Amino acid sequence: MSTGNNNRQKKSYSLHQFTILIAEDFPFMADLLSSMLREFGVGRIIVAENGRDAISRLRSSNGDSGSREPIDLALIDWLMPKQNGMEVISWIRSHKRDSLRFLPTILISAYTSEAVVEAGRDNGFNEVLVKPVSAEKLAQRILYVIDNPRPFVKAPNFFGPDRRRKDLDYSGEERRVTQSEHIKVNHER
Amino acid sequence: MQGETRVNIYKATKILQAKVGSGAVEKEKVEVCQKQIDENQTDFGPMAKEFLDELTRAVTFARAGKEDLQSLRQHVTQPVMQLKANGAMFGYTLIGDLANIMLNFLETVSRIDDDIIAIVEAHQKTLAAIVNNQMKGDGGATGKMMKDELVGACKRYMEKRHAKGNS
């Protein structure tokens, strides 16, 4: 089964401690995603019916007056009324609270073009899940985010997960600051 | 200004792994979920209607001269992609095939005219017929005919445009 680490196939995740936000305006899709996540064993699922609702729920769970069970991962549809997925991710990545700006996010999109995947990446999403969604693809994306946390990059025009998936040789000037005084361990919780 | 180009790296944390452990999602659970998707009995018709109505509005606006090419692309692409993505969850794979033809066509045109609007309208009517007749899967011979018709219409348009451009 490709939905987990092959070396540890026998062991299952304890997803009952996990809280996932689904921001999806299409009720059928929101129900379907919820149902699958429940089957995977996710303990708490919060559904937001549009972008504004998603922001409100993120603010109340992970914001200044955050709950004791903050949202661990957000699945965000691109096309939503009252603030779309790109506006939601912009709000998340520009928030002052670490529990929000470093929040792992997966963009859900009906668009399959390269431009959409690039837009998702450049706006700070961790992963992209293209509709139609299959159970295996959903599990893979979630497990990938859990097993492969990416460093975050703060550049003049970007803040989000490192967009480089692999290290390539680079002979130019090193402009990335990685000294210990500049490394901040994220997630205050 | 070095300060403006400096890039800060924040180390990745294993916070999620610490919370949920590691391993896999059991294969049986994934199969149960996929079965839910494959065997869902929800009627796609009412959901599709919303997107088909959006397409109709785009065509009406375009005919009235209220859409430029960019807005027509946007107003057609959104419902077509929604129909494609959600239709596939209900077994309407033919919708996806037709959507790809339509979207590729709209990417290649550089201005809006009556012929383009007619092709978009034909596409809208074809999609409506597929949903109304619950034509799931590839639609068999009828599905193939529909695809050939749409490809043919797009091809004729491109040939006509090239002929005009070369004359």
Coordinates of C-alpha atoms in Angstrom, one line a residue:
Chain A
M1 CA 0.0 0.0 0.0
S2 CA 1.5 3.3 -1.0
T3 CA -0.3 5.4 1.6
G4 CA 2.4 5.1 4.2
N5 CA 6.0 4.5 4.9
N6 CA 6.8 1.1 3.5
N7 CA 9.2 0.3 6.4
R8 CA 6.4 0.7 8.9
Q9 CA 3.4 -0.7 7.2
K10 CA 2.2 -2.7 10.1
K11 CA 1.8 0.3 12.3
S12 CA -1.1 2.8 12.0
Y13 CA -1.2 6.5 12.7
S14 CA -3.1 7.7 15.8
L15 CA -5.1 10.2 13.8
H16 CA -7.7 10.4 16.6
Q17 CA -5.7 13.2 18.1
F18 CA -5.7 15.1 14.8
T19 CA -7.9 18.1 14.0
I20 CA -8.5 18.9 10.3
L21 CA -10.3 21.8 8.8
I22 CA -12.1 21.3 5.5
A23 CA -12.9 24.5 3.7
E24 CA -15.2 23.5 0.9
D25 CA -18.4 25.2 -0.4
F26 CA -19.7 22.2 -2.3
P27 CA -21.7 20.2 0.4
F28 CA -21.3 16.9 -1.4
M29 CA -17.5 17.2 -1.5
A30 CA -17.3 18.5 2.1
D31 CA -19.4 15.5 3.3
L32 CA -17.4 13.1 1.3
L33 CA -14.1 14.4 2.6
S34 CA -15.4 14.4 6.2
S35 CA -16.6 10.8 5.8
M36 CA -13.2 9.6 4.4
L37 CA -11.3 11.4 7.2
R38 CA -13.5 9.8 9.8
E39 CA -12.9 6.4 8.3
F40 CA -9.1 7.1 8.4
G41 CA -9.6 7.8 12.1
V42 CA -9.2 11.6 12.3
G43 CA -10.5 12.6 15.7
R44 CA -11.9 16.1 15.0
I45 CA -13.1 17.5 11.7
I46 CA -14.3 21.0 11.2
V47 CA -16.1 22.0 8.1
A48 CA -16.2 25.6 6.8
E49 CA -18.6 26.4 4.0
N50 CA -16.6 29.3 2.5
G51 CA -13.4 31.2 2.8
R52 CA -14.6 33.7 5.4
D53 CA -16.0 30.9 7.5
A54 CA -12.7 29.1 7.3
I55 CA -10.8 32.2 8.5
S56 CA -13.2 32.6 11.4
R57 CA -12.8 29.0 12.4
L58 CA -9.0 29.2 12.1
R59 CA -9.0 32.4 14.2
S60 CA -11.0 30.8 16.9
S61 CA -9.0 27.6 17.0
N62 CA -5.5 28.8 16.4
G63 CA -5.6 32.6 16.9
D64 CA -4.9 34.6 20.0
S65 CA -7.9 33.1 21.9
G66 CA -7.2 29.7 20.4
S67 CA -8.8 26.6 21.8
R68 CA -6.9 23.8 23.4
E69 CA -7.4 21.7 20.3
P70 CA -6.0 23.8 17.5
I71 CA -6.4 22.8 13.9
D72 CA -3.4 20.7 12.8
L73 CA -4.1 20.7 9.0
A74 CA -6.4 22.6 6.7
L75 CA -7.8 21.3 3.4
I76 CA -8.8 24.3 1.4
D77 CA -10.8 24.5 -1.8
W78 CA -9.6 27.1 -4.3
L79 CA -12.9 28.2 -5.7
M80 CA -15.1 29.3 -2.8
P81 CA -17.5 32.3 -2.3
K82 CA -16.7 34.9 0.3
Q83 CA -12.9 34.7 0.0
N84 CA -11.4 32.0 -2.1
G85 CA -8.6 29.6 -1.2
M86 CA -5.8 31.9 -2.3
E87 CA -7.2 34.7 0.0
V88 CA -7.4 32.2 2.9
I89 CA -3.8 31.0 2.4
S90 CA -2.6 34.7 2.2
W91 CA -4.4 35.4 5.5
I92 CA -2.8 32.3 7.1
R93 CA 0.7 32.9 5.9
S94 CA 0.7 36.5 6.9
H95 CA -0.7 35.9 10.4
K96 CA 1.5 36.8 13.4
R97 CA 0.7 33.6 15.3
D98 CA 3.1 30.8 14.5
S99 CA 0.3 28.2 14.9
L100 CA -1.4 29.9 12.0
R101 CA 1.4 31.0 9.7
F102 CA 3.1 27.7 9.8
L103 CA -0.1 25.7 9.5
P104 CA 0.2 22.8 7.1
T105 CA -2.3 23.3 4.3
I106 CA -3.4 21.3 1.3
L107 CA -5.0 23.1 -1.7
I108 CA -8.0 21.2 -3.3
S109 CA -8.6 22.2 -6.8
A110 CA -10.7 21.1 -9.8
Y111 CA -8.1 22.9 -12.0
T112 CA -5.4 20.6 -13.2
S113 CA -3.2 23.0 -15.0
E114 CA 0.5 23.6 -14.1
A115 CA -0.4 27.2 -13.6
V116 CA -2.7 26.3 -10.7
V117 CA -0.2 24.0 -9.0
E118 CA 2.4 26.8 -9.3
A119 CA -0.1 29.4 -7.9
G120 CA -0.8 27.1 -5.0
R121 CA 2.8 26.6 -4.3
D122 CA 3.7 30.3 -4.7
N123 CA 0.9 31.3 -2.4
G124 CA 2.2 29.0 0.4
F125 CA 0.3 25.8 0.2
N126 CA 2.2 22.7 1.3
E127 CA 0.5 20.3 -1.1
V128 CA -2.1 20.3 -3.9
L129 CA -4.8 17.7 -4.2
V130 CA -6.6 17.7 -7.5
K131 CA -10.3 16.8 -7.9
P132 CA -11.7 14.2 -8.5
V133 CA -10.4 13.1 -5.2
S134 CA -9.7 9.4 -4.6
A135 CA -9.4 7.9 -1.1
E136 CA -5.8 6.9 -1.8
K137 CA -4.8 10.3 -3.0
L138 CA -6.3 12.0 0.0
A139 CA -4.5 9.6 2.4
Q140 CA -1.2 10.0 0.5
R141 CA -1.3 13.8 0.7
I142 CA -2.1 13.9 4.4
L143 CA 0.5 11.3 5.3
Y144 CA 3.0 13.2 3.1
V145 CA 2.5 16.4 5.1
I146 CA 2.9 14.5 8.3
D147 CA 6.0 12.5 7.3
N148 CA 7.8 15.1 5.3
P149 CA 7.6 18.5 7.1
R150 CA 9.2 21.1 5.0
P151 CA 11.3 24.1 6.2
F152 CA 9.6 27.4 5.8
V153 CA 11.2 30.2 3.8
K154 CA 10.8 33.9 4.4
A155 CA 11.9 35.9 1.4
P156 CA 11.1 39.5 0.4
N157 CA 8.1 38.3 -1.7
F158 CA 7.3 35.0 -0.2
F159 CA 6.6 33.2 3.0
G160 CA 5.7 29.6 3.0
P161 CA 7.0 26.0 2.8
D162 CA 10.2 25.7 0.9
R163 CA 9.3 25.4 -2.8
R164 CA 12.4 23.4 -3.6
R165 CA 11.7 19.7 -3.4
K166 CA 15.3 18.6 -4.0
D167 CA 18.7 20.1 -3.5
L168 CA 20.5 21.0 -6.7
D169 CA 24.0 22.3 -7.1
Y170 CA 24.2 26.1 -6.8
S171 CA 27.3 28.0 -7.5
G172 CA 26.0 31.6 -6.9
E173 CA 26.1 33.7 -3.8
E174 CA 24.5 32.1 -0.7
R175 CA 21.7 34.4 0.4
R176 CA 19.9 32.0 2.6
V177 CA 20.5 32.7 6.3
T178 CA 20.7 29.5 8.2
Q179 CA 22.8 30.5 11.2
S180 CA 21.4 29.3 14.5
E181 CA 20.4 32.8 15.6
H182 CA 18.1 33.1 12.6
I183 CA 16.5 29.7 12.9
K184 CA 13.3 30.0 14.8
V185 CA 11.7 26.8 16.0
N186 CA 8.1 27.3 14.8
H187 CA 4.8 26.3 16.5
E188 CA 4.7 27.8 19.9
R189 CA 2.3 25.1 21.1
Chain B
M1 CA 20.7 46.3 -0.2
Q2 CA 21.6 42.9 1.3
G3 CA 18.8 43.2 3.9
E4 CA 16.1 43.2 1.2
T5 CA 17.4 40.0 -0.4
R6 CA 18.1 38.0 2.7
V7 CA 16.2 34.7 3.0
N8 CA 15.4 33.2 6.4
I9 CA 14.9 29.5 6.8
Y10 CA 12.7 28.1 9.5
K11 CA 13.6 24.6 10.4
A12 CA 11.0 22.0 9.7
T13 CA 9.4 20.5 12.7
K14 CA 8.1 17.0 13.3
I15 CA 5.2 18.3 15.4
L16 CA 2.5 16.5 13.5
Q17 CA 4.5 13.2 13.6
A18 CA 5.0 13.7 17.3
K19 CA 1.3 14.0 17.7
V20 CA 0.0 11.2 15.5
G21 CA 2.9 8.9 15.3
S22 CA 4.0 7.2 12.1
G23 CA 2.9 4.2 10.0
A24 CA 0.2 4.0 7.4
V25 CA -3.5 4.3 6.9
E26 CA -4.8 0.8 6.7
K27 CA -5.4 -0.4 3.2
E28 CA -8.9 -1.7 4.2
K29 CA -9.9 1.8 5.4
V30 CA -8.8 3.3 2.1
E31 CA -10.8 0.7 0.2
V32 CA -13.9 1.4 2.3
C33 CA -13.6 5.1 1.5
Q34 CA -13.1 4.5 -2.2
K35 CA -16.2 2.2 -2.2
Q36 CA -18.2 5.1 -0.7
I37 CA -17.1 7.3 -3.6
D38 CA -17.7 4.7 -6.3
E39 CA -21.1 3.6 -5.0
N40 CA -22.5 6.9 -3.9
Q41 CA -26.2 7.2 -5.0
T42 CA -26.4 10.9 -4.8
D43 CA -28.1 12.5 -7.8
F44 CA -25.6 14.6 -9.7
G45 CA -28.3 16.3 -11.7
P46 CA -29.3 19.1 -9.3
M47 CA -25.6 19.8 -8.5
A48 CA -24.7 19.9 -12.2
K49 CA -27.6 22.3 -12.9
E50 CA -26.0 25.0 -10.9
F51 CA -22.8 24.8 -13.0
L52 CA -24.7 24.4 -16.3
D53 CA -26.7 27.6 -15.4
E54 CA -23.4 29.4 -15.0
L55 CA -22.3 28.3 -18.4
T56 CA -25.6 29.4 -19.9
R57 CA -25.2 32.8 -18.3
A58 CA -21.7 33.1 -19.7
V59 CA -23.0 32.4 -23.2
T60 CA -25.9 34.9 -22.8
F61 CA -23.5 37.6 -21.6
A62 CA -21.1 36.9 -24.4
R63 CA -23.9 37.1 -27.0
A64 CA -24.9 40.5 -25.5
G65 CA -21.3 41.7 -25.9
K66 CA -20.8 41.8 -22.1
E67 CA -17.9 39.4 -22.1
D68 CA -14.4 39.9 -23.4
L69 CA -12.3 36.9 -24.1
Q70 CA -10.7 36.8 -20.7
S71 CA -13.9 37.0 -18.8
L72 CA -15.5 34.5 -21.1
R73 CA -12.6 32.1 -20.5
Q74 CA -13.0 32.6 -16.7
H75 CA -16.8 32.3 -16.7
V76 CA -16.6 29.2 -18.9
T77 CA -13.6 27.6 -17.3
Q78 CA -14.9 27.7 -13.7
P79 CA -18.2 25.7 -14.3
V80 CA -16.6 23.4 -16.8
M81 CA -13.8 22.5 -14.4
Q82 CA -16.4 22.0 -11.6
L83 CA -18.5 19.8 -13.8
K84 CA -15.4 17.8 -14.8
A85 CA -14.1 17.3 -11.3
N86 CA -17.4 16.6 -9.6
G87 CA -18.8 14.7 -12.6
A88 CA -15.9 12.2 -12.3
M89 CA -16.9 11.5 -8.7
F90 CA -20.2 10.3 -10.1
G91 CA -18.9 8.3 -13.0
Y92 CA -19.4 10.9 -15.7
T93 CA -16.0 10.5 -17.3
L94 CA -17.3 11.8 -20.7
I95 CA -17.8 15.2 -19.1
G96 CA -14.1 15.3 -18.3
D97 CA -13.1 14.3 -21.9
L98 CA -15.4 17.1 -23.4
A99 CA -14.2 19.6 -20.8
N100 CA -10.5 19.0 -21.8
I101 CA -11.4 19.6 -25.5
M102 CA -13.3 22.8 -24.6
L103 CA -10.6 24.2 -22.3
N104 CA -7.8 23.5 -24.7
F105 CA -9.8 25.2 -27.4
L106 CA -10.4 28.3 -25.3
E107 CA -6.7 28.5 -24.5
T108 CA -5.8 28.6 -28.2
V109 CA -8.2 31.4 -29.3
S110 CA -7.1 35.0 -29.2
R111 CA -10.3 36.9 -29.6
I112 CA -14.0 36.4 -29.1
D113 CA -16.4 36.1 -32.0
D114 CA -19.8 34.5 -32.8
D115 CA -18.3 31.2 -33.8
I116 CA -16.5 30.8 -30.5
I117 CA -19.7 31.6 -28.6
A118 CA -21.6 29.0 -30.8
I119 CA -19.0 26.4 -29.9
V120 CA -19.2 27.1 -26.2
E121 CA -23.0 27.0 -26.4
A122 CA -22.9 23.7 -28.2
H123 CA -20.6 22.4 -25.5
Q124 CA -23.0 23.6 -22.8
K125 CA -25.9 21.8 -24.5
T126 CA -23.9 18.6 -24.9
L127 CA -23.0 18.7 -21.2
A128 CA -26.7 19.3 -20.2
A129 CA -27.7 16.3 -22.4
I130 CA -25.2 14.1 -20.8
V131 CA -26.4 15.0 -17.3
N132 CA -30.1 14.9 -18.2
N133 CA -29.7 11.5 -19.8
Q134 CA -27.5 10.2 -17.0
M135 CA -24.9 9.2 -19.6
K136 CA -22.2 7.8 -17.3
G137 CA -18.9 6.4 -18.3
D138 CA -17.5 7.2 -21.8
G139 CA -21.0 7.3 -23.3
G140 CA -20.3 4.5 -25.7
A141 CA -20.9 5.2 -29.4
T142 CA -22.9 8.3 -28.6
G143 CA -20.2 9.6 -26.4
K144 CA -17.6 9.1 -29.1
M145 CA -19.9 11.0 -31.5
M146 CA -20.2 13.9 -29.1
K147 CA -16.5 14.1 -28.7
D148 CA -15.9 13.9 -32.5
E149 CA -18.4 16.6 -33.1
L150 CA -16.8 19.0 -30.6
V151 CA -13.3 18.3 -31.8
G152 CA -14.6 18.8 -35.4
A153 CA -16.2 22.1 -34.5
C154 CA -13.0 23.4 -32.8
K155 CA -10.9 22.2 -35.8
R156 CA -13.2 23.9 -38.3
Y157 CA -13.0 27.1 -36.4
M158 CA -9.1 27.0 -36.3
E159 CA -8.9 26.2 -40.0
K160 CA -11.3 29.1 -40.8
R161 CA -9.3 31.4 -38.7
H162 CA -6.0 30.4 -40.3
A163 CA -7.6 30.7 -43.8
K164 CA -8.7 34.3 -42.9
G165 CA -5.3 35.1 -41.5
N166 CA -3.5 33.8 -44.6
S167 CA -5.8 35.6 -47.1

